[in-house]
Coordinates of C-alpha atoms and ligand atoms in Angstrom, one line a residue:
Chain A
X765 CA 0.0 0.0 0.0
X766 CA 2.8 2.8 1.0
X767 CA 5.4 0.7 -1.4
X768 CA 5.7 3.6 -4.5
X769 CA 8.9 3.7 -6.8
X770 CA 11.0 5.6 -8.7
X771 CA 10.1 6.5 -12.5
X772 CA 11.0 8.4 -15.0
X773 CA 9.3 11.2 -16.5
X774 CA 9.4 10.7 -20.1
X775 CA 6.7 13.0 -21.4
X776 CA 5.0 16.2 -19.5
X777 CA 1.1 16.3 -20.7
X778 CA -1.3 19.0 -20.4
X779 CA -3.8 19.3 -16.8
X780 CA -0.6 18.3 -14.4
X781 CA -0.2 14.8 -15.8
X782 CA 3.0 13.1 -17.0
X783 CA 3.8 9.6 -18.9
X784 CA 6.8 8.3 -16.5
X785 CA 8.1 4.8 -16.8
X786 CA 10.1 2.1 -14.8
X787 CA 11.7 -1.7 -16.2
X788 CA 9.4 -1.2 -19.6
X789 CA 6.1 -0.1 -17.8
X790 CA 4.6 2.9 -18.5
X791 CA 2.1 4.9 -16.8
X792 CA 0.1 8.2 -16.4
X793 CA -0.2 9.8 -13.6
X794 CA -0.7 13.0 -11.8
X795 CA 2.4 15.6 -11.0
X796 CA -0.2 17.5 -9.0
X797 CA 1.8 17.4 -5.9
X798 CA 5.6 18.2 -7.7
X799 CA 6.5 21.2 -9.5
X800 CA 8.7 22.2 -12.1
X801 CA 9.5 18.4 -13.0
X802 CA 10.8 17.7 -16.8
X803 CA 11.5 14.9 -18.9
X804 CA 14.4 13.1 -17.8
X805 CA 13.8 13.5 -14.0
X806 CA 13.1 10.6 -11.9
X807 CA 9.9 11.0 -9.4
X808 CA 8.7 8.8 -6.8
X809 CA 5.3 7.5 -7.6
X810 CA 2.6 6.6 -4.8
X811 CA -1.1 5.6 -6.1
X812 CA -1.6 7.1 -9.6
X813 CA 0.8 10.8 -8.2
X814 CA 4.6 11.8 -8.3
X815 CA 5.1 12.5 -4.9
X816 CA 8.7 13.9 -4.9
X817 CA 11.2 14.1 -7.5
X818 CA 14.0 11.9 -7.0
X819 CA 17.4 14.1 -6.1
X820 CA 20.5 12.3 -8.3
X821 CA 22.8 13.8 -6.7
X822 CA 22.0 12.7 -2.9
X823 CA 21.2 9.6 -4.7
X824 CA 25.0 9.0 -6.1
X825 CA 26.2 10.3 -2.9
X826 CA 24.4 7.2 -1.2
X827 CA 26.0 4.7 -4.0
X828 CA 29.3 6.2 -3.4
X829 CA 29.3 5.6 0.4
X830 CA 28.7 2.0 -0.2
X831 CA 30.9 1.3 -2.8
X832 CA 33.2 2.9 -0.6
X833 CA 32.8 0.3 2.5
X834 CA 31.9 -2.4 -0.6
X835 CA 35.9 -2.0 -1.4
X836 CA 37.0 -1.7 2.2
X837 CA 35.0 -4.9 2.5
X838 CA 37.0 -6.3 -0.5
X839 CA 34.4 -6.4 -3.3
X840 CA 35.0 -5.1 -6.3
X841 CA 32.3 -3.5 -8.9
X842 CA 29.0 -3.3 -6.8
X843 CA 26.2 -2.6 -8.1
X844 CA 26.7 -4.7 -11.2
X845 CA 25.1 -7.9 -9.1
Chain B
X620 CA 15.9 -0.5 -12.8
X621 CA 17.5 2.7 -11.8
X622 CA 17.7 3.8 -8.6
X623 CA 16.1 0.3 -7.2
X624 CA 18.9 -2.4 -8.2
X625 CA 21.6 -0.6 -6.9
X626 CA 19.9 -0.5 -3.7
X627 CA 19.7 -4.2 -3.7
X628 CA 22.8 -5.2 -4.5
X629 CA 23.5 -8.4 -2.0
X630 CA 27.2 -8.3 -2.2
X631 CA 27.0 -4.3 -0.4
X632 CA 24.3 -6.0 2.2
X633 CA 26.7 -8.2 3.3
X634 CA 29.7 -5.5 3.5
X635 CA 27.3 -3.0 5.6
X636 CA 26.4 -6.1 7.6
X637 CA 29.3 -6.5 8.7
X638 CA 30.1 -3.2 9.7
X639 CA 27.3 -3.6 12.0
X640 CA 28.5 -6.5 13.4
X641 CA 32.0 -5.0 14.3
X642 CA 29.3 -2.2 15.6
X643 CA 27.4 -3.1 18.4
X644 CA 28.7 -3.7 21.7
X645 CA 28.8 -6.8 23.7
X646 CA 26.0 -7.5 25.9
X647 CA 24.0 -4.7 24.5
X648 CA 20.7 -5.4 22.8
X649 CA 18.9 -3.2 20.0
X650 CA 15.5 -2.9 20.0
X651 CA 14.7 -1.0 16.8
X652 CA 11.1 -0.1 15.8
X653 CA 10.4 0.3 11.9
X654 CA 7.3 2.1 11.8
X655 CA 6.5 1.5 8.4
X656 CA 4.8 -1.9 6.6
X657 CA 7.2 -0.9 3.2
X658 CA 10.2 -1.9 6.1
X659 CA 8.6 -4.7 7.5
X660 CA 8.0 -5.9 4.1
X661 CA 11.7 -5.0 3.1
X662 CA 13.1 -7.2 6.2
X663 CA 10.9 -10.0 5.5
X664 CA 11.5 -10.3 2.1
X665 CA 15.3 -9.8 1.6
X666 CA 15.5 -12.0 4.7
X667 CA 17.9 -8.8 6.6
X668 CA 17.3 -9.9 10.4
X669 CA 19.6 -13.1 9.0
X670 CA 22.1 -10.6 7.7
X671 CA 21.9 -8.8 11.3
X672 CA 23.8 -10.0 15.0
X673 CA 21.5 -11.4 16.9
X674 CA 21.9 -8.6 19.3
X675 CA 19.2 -6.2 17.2
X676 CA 15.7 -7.3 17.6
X677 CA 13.5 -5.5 15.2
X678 CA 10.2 -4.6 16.6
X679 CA 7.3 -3.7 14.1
X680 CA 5.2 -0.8 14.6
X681 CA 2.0 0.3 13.1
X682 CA 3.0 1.7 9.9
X683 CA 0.3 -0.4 8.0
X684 CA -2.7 1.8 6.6
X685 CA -4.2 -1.3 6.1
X686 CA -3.2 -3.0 9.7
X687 CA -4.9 0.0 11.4
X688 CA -8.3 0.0 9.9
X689 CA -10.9 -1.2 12.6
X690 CA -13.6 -3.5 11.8
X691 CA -15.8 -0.4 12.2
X692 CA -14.5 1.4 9.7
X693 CA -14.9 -1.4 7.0
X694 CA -18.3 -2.1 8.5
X695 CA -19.1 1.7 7.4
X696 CA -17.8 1.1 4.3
X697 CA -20.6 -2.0 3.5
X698 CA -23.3 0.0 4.9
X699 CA -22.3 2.7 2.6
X700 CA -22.4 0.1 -0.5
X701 CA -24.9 -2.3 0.1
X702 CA -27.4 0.0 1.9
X703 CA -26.8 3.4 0.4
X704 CA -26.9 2.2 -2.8
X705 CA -23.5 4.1 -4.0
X706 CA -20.5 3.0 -5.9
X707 CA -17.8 2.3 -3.9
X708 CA -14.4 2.6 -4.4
X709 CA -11.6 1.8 -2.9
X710 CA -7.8 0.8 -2.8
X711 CA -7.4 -3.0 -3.7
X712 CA -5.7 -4.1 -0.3
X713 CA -9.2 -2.9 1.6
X714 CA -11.4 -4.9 -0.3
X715 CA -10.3 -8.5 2.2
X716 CA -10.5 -6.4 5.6
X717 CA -12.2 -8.7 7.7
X718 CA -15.3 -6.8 8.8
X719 CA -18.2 -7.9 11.0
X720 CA -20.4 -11.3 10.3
X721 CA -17.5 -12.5 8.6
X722 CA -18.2 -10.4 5.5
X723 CA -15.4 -7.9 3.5
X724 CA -16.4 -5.8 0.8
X725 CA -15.1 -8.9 -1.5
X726 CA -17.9 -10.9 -0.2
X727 CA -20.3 -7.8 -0.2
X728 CA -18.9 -7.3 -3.6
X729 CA -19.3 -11.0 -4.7
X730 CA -23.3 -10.9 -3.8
X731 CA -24.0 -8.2 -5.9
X732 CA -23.0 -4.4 -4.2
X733 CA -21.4 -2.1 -6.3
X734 CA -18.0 -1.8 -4.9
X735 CA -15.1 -1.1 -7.8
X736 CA -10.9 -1.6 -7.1
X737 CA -9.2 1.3 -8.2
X738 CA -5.3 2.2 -8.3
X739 CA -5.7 6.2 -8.0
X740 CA -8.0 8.1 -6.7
X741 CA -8.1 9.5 -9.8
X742 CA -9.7 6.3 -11.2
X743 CA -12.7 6.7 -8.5
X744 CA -13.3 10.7 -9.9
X745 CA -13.5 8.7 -13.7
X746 CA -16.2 6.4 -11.8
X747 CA -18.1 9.6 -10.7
X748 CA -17.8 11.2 -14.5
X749 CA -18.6 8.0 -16.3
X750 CA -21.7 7.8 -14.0
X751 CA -23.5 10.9 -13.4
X752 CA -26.8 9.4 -12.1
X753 CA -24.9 7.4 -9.4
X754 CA -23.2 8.4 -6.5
X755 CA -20.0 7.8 -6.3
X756 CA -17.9 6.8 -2.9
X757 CA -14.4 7.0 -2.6
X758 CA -13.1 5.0 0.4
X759 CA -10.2 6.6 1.5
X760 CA -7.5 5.1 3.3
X761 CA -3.7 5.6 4.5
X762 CA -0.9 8.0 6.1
X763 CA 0.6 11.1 4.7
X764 CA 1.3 9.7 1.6
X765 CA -2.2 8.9 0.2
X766 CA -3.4 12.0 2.0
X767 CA -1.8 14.7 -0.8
X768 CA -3.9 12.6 -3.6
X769 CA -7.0 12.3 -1.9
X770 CA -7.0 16.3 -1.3
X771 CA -6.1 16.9 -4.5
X772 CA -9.0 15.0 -5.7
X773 CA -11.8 16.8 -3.9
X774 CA -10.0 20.3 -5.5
X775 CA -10.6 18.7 -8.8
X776 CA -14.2 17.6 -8.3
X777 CA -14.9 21.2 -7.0
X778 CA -13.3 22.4 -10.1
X779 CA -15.2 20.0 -12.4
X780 CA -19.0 20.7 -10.6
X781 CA -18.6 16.9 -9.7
X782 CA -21.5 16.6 -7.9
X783 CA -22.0 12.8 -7.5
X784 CA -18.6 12.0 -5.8
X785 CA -17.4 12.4 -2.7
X786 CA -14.9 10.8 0.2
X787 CA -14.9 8.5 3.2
X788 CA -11.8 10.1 4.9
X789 CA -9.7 7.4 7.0
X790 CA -6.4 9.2 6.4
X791 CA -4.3 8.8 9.6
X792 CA -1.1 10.7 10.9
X793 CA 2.1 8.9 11.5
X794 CA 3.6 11.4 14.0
X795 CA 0.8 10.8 16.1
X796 CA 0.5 6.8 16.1
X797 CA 4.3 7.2 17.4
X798 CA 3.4 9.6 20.1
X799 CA 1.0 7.4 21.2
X800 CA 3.2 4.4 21.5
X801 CA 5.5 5.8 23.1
X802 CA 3.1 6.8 25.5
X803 CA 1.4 3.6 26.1
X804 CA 1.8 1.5 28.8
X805 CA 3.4 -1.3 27.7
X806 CA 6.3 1.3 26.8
X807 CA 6.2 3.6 29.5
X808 CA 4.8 1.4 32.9
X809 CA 5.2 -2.6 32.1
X810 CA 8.7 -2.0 29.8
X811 CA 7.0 -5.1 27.5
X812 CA 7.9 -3.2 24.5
X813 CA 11.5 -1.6 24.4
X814 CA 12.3 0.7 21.7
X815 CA 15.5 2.2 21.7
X816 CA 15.6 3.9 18.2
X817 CA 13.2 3.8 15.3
X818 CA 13.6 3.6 11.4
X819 CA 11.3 6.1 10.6
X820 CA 8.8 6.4 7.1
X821 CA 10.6 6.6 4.2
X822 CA 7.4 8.1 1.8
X823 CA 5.4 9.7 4.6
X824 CA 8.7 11.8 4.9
X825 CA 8.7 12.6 1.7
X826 CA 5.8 14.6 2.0
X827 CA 6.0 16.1 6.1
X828 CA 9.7 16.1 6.0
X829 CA 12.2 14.8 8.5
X830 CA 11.4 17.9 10.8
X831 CA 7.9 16.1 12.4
X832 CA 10.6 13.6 13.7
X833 CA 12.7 15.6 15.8
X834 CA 9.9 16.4 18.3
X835 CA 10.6 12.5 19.4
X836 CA 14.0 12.7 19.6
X837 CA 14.5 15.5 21.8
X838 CA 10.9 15.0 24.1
X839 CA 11.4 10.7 24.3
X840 CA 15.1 10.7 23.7
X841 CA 14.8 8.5 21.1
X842 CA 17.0 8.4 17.9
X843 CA 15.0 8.3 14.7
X844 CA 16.5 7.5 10.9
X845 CA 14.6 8.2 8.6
X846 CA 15.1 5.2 5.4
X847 CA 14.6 4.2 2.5
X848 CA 12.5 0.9 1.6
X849 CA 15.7 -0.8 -0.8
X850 CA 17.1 -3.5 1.7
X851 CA 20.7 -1.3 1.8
X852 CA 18.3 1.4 3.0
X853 CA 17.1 -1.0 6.1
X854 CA 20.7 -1.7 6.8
X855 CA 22.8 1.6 6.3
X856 CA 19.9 3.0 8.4
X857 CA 20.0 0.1 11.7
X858 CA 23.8 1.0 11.1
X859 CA 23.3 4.6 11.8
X860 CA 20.9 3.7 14.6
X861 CA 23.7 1.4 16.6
X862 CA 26.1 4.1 16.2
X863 CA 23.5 6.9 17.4
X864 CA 22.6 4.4 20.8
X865 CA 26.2 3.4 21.4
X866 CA 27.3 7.2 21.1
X867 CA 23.5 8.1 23.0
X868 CA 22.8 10.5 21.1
X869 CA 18.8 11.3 20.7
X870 CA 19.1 12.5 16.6
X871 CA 16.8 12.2 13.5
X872 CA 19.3 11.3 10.7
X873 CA 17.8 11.0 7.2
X874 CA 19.6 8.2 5.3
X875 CA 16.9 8.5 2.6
X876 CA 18.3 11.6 1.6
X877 CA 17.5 11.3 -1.9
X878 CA 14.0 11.9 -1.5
X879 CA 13.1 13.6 2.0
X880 CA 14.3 17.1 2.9
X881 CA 13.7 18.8 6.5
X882 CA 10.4 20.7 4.9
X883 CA 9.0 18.2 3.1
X884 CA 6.9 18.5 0.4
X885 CA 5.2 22.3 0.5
X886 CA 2.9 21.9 -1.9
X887 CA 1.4 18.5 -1.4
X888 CA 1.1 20.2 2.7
X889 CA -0.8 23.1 1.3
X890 CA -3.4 21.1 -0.5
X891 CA -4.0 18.8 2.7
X892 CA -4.5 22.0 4.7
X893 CA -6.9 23.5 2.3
X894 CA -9.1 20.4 2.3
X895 CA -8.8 18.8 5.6
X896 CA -8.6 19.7 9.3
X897 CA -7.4 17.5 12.4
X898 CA -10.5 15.4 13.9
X899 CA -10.9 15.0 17.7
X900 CA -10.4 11.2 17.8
X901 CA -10.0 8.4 15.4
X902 CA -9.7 4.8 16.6
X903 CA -6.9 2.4 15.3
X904 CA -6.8 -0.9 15.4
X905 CA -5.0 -2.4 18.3
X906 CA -4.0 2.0 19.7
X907 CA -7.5 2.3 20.5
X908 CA -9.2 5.9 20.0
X909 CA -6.2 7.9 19.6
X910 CA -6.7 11.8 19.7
X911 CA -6.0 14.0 17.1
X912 CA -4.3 11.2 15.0
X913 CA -6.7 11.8 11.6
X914 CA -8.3 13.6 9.3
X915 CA -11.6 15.1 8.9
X916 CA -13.0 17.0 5.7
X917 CA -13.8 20.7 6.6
X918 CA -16.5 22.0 6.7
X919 CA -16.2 23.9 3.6
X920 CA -16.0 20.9 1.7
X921 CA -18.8 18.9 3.7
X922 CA -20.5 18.2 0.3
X923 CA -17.6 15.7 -0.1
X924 CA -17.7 14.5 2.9
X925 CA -19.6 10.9 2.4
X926 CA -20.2 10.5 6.2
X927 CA -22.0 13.9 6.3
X928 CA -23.8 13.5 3.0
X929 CA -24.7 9.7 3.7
X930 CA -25.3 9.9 7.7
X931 CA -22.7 6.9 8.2
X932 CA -22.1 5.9 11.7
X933 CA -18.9 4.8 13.1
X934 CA -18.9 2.0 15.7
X935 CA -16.3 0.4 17.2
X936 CA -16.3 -3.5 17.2
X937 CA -14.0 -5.8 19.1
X938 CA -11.6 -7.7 16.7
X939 CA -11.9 -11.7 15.9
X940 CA -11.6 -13.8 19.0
X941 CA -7.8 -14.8 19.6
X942 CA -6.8 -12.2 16.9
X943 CA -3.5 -10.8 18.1
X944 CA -3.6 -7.8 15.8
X945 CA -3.7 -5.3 18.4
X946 CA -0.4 -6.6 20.3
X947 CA 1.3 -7.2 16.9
X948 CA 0.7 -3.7 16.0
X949 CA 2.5 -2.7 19.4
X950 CA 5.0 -4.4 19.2
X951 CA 4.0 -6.9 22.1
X952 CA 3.8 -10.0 20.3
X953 CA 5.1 -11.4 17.0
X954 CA 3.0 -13.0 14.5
X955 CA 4.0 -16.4 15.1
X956 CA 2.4 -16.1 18.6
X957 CA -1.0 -15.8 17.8
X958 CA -2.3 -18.9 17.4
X959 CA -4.2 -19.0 14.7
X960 CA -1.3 -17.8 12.2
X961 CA -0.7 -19.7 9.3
X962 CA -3.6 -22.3 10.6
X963 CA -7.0 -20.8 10.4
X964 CA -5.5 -17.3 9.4
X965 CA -3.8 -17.3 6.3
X966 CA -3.2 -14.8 3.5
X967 CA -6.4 -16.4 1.5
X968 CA -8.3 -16.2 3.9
X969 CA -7.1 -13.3 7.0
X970 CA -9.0 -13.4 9.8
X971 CA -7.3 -10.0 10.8
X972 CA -5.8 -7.2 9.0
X973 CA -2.2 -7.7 9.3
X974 CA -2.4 -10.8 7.4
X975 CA -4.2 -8.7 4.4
X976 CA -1.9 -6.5 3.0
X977 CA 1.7 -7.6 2.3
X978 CA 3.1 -4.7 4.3
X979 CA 1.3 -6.5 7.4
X980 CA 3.6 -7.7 9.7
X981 CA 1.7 -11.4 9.5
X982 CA 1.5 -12.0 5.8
X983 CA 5.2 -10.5 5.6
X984 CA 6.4 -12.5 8.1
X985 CA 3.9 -15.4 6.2
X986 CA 4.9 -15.1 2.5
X987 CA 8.5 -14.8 3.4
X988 CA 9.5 -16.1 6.6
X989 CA 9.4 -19.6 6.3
X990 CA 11.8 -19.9 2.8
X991 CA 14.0 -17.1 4.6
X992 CA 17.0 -18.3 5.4
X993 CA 17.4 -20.6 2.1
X994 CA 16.9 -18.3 0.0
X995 CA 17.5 -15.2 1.4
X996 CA 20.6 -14.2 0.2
X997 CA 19.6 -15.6 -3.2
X998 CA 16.8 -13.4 -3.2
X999 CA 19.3 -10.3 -2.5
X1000 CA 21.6 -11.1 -5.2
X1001 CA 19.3 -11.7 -8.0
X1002 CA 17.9 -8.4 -7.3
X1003 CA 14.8 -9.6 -5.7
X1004 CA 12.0 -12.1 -6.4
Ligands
SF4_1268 S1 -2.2 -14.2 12.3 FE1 -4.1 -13.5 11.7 S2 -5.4 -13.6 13.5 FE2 -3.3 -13.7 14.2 S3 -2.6 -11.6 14.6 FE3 -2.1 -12.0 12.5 S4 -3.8 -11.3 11.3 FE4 -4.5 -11.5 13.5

C-alpha cells in the first residue's frame, strides 16, 4: 500500500499529468503534488501521483558511500550484481 | 531499474552487515522499531534480520494503513455500499478487511454491491464522470502519503462541478500513532515493549519532511533515521541507529536523503490544509481511539464528505476472538504467537488485518519467513524475487 517507486518522467502532458516509466512499464499519472518536473527526471510514484522528485545527486552520494565500504569490505564493482 | 537495483545489490548487504556486526557492543541489545509496513516488508523479504547480529531485535510498529483500519470502519464502508446504494471505491488491499459477520467488501462485492478496485484516486473521480446518475464513494485510506492525492481529488471535483462523488476520509497521521506508542503503557509502565531507536517512514517523509521527527527525539530521547524501503536502505539505516545508541545520542538522521528534505513537500502540505482539518479522535486498530491522530473534511468541503452526506455511523467493534492484531501492531507480540497464524489465518483467507496486506507484519512475516533463510541471500543477489 505505502510501497511507491522511482520513475522516469518521459513526457510532461497537459492538466498536471505526465507519462513516467520504470523496467518497460509505462504509466500516467498525476504531477499535481511536484512542481517544475521535466522529462528526464526521476519522481517517486505513490497511487496514480509523483510524490517527490528523486534528487541524483544525494542519490549517487548514497551509492558512493557504499561502494566505498563495498571495497574496504573487498568487493569489487557493486552494483553490477 | 535505476535507482532500485543498486539498492539491492546483496554483495554491499553483506559489506554493511558486517560493519554492523563490528558495531554493536557486547552485551547490548537493539530494540529497533520500523514504523512502516514498506520496512517490515523490506526485512521480510530480503531475509535482513539473517544478515543482522542477533543482538538487534527489530520490533514492528503500526505503519500499515491497512493494519490499522478497525472492523468499524470497513463495516461503514458496506453499509455505505450495500445500503446506500452508491458505488464504492476503494484501494485494492481494503477490499479483504475482515469486517463484521465475517463479511469484507469482497464478499459484499461477490453478492451483488457495487464496490469497484481502483489504483488512483483519480480512477474513482472517472467512476463519478462516467456515471452521473450514481453516487460515487471513494473509500479513502492511508498515512501522509495517500493523504496529498486524496485532497487533491476533492479540489478537482470542486473544479469539475462533480456533484456525484465524494470521500470516506480514513487518512491517519504517523507522528501521532508514534506519540501514542511511546506513550502507552506497555512502553512507559510494564517495559513489554522496548524501543531504543526507530527507522522512521521513508514516503510519509517525503511529503512532512524529517522535521515532524525531531519532536521525538528530543521529548522521548529516542534516535530516529529516517530510510529508505531498498534493503541497503534497512541496513545503512540500523547502522546509523547502533552508532547513534552506542554514542546516545537522541538525533533524527535521514539516510533516505534522496528523497526527503527537513520541509517536506510544501505543496502537497498546502493542499492537505486546504481540504482537511485534524479530527478530535480516530480509533486504530490495536491503539484504540487515539486523539487527534486523523483527518476530517472541513467544513467547507462537507459536500464531499460521504459520512456527512450519507449519515454513516462509526462504531467500534471488538476484533476476531484470539486475533493478536492489536499486540502485533504494538510491538507486544510477534505474528508467530498468535495462534491461529498460518492455521486458520492465512493470507487467502485473513481473519485480521495484518495478514491482508503484504506490508502486514503477519502476511510479511507469512509469505517470506518460512523460505527465509534458504533463500535469502539468493533473493538479494538476484535483485529480488
Ligand atoms: S495471524 Fe491473523 S489472526 Fe493472528 S494476529 Fe495475525 S492477522 Fe490477526
Amino acid at each position: 500500500m505505502c510501497l511507491a517507486v522511482p520513475m522516469r518522467v518521459e513526457e510532461i502532458l497537459p492538466d498536471d499529468m505526465a507519462i513516467v516509466e520504470m523496467g518497460g512499464v509505462r504509466k500516467t499519472v498525476s504531477m499535481a503534488l511536484v512542481d517544475g518536473v521535466v522529462a528526464g527526471d526521476y519522481v517517486i510514484v505513490h497511487v496514480g501521483f509523483a510524490l517527490t522528485r528523486l534528487d541524483a545527486e544525494e542519490a549517487h552520494k548514497t551509492l558512493a558511500l557504499f561502494a566505498e565500504i563495498a571495497q574496504t569490505a573487498g568487493i569489487a564493482n557493486p552494483g553490477a550484481g | 531499474m535505476k535507482y532500485v537495483d543498486e539498492f539491492r545489490d546483496g554483495r554491499v548487504a553483506a559489506a554493511v552487515a558486517r560493519r554492523i556486526h563490528e558495531e554493536v557492543r557486547t552485551g547490548r541489545i537493539y530494540h529497533i522499531m520500523e514504523f512502516c509496513g514498506g520496512h517490515t516488508h523490506a526485512i521480510a523479504r530480503y531475509g535482513l534480520p539473517d544478515l543482522l547480529p542477533a543482538s538487534i531485535r527489530l520490533v514492528h510498529g503500526p505503519g500499515c494503513p491497512v493494519c490499522v483500519l478497525p472492523i468499524g470502519r470497513i463495516d461503514m464502508a458496506i453499509a455505505a455500499a450495500r445500503d446506500a446504494g452508491v458505488i464504492l471505491c476503494t484501494y485494492a488491499d481494503v477490499m479483504r478487511v475482515p469486517a463484521s459477520r465475517r463479511e469484507s467488501l469482497l464478499t459484499v462485492k461477490a453478492a451483488g454491491a457495487d464496490i469497484v478496485m481502483v489504483y488512483s484516486v483519480q480512477d474513482a473521480l472517472a467512476v463519478a464522470r462516467g456515471n452521473p446518475r450514481r453516487e460515487v464513494v471513494f473509500f479513502a485510506i492511508g498515512f501522509e502519503t495517500t493523504t496529498p492525492p486524496t485532497a487533491a481529488a476533492i479540489l478537482e471535483a470542486q473544479r469539475c462541478g462533480l456533484e456525484n462523488f465524494s470521500v470516506v476520509c480514513n487518512h491517519v497521521l504517523t507522528p501521532s500513532a508514534i506519540q501514542s506508542l511511546l506513550d502507552s503503557s506497555e512502553v512507559r509502565r510494564l517495559g513489554r515493549v522496548q524501543i531504543d531507536g526507530f527507522i522512521g517512514p521513508s514516503h510519509v517523509s517525503t511529503v512532512i519532511g524529517s522535521r515532524p521527527h525531531e519532536f521525538f527525539a528530543e521529548e522521548y530521547e529516542k534516535p530516529v533515521v529516517i530510510a529508505g524501503f531498498e534493503p541497503l536502505d534497512v541496513l545503512q539505516a540500523v547502522w546509523m541507529l547502533v552508532q547513534q545508541i552506542n554514542e546516545g545520542r537522541a538525533e533524527v538522521e535521514n539516510q533516505f536523503r534522496r528523497a526527503v528534505t527537513r520541509d517536506g513537500n510544501a505543496k502537497a502540505q498546502a493542499l492537505v490544509g486546504e481540504v482537511f482539518e485534524l479530527a478530535r479522535t480516530f480509533e486504530w486498530r490495536g491503539l484504540g481511539d487515539v486523539p487527534y491522530s486523523a483527518l476530517r473534511i472541513q467544513e467547507r468541503y462537507a459536500r464531499f464528505d460521504a459520512e456527512r452526506r450519507f449519515g454513516l455511523e462509526h462504531s467500534p467493534v471488538p476484533d476476531h476472538k484470539g486475533c493478536e492484531c492489536g499486540a502485533v501492531l504494538r510491538g507486544v507480540k510477534q505474528p508467530e504467537e498468535c495462534r491461529l497464524f498460518g492455521s486458520a489465518c492465512v493470507p487467502d483467507n485473513p481473519l485480521g488485518s495484518c495478514m491482508v496486506s503484504s506490508e502486514g507484519a503477519c502476511a510479511a512475516h507469512y509469505a517470506y519467513g518460512r523460505y527465509r533463510r534458504k533463500a535469502a541471500s539468493g533473493r538479494m543477489a538476484a535483485g529480488g524475487p
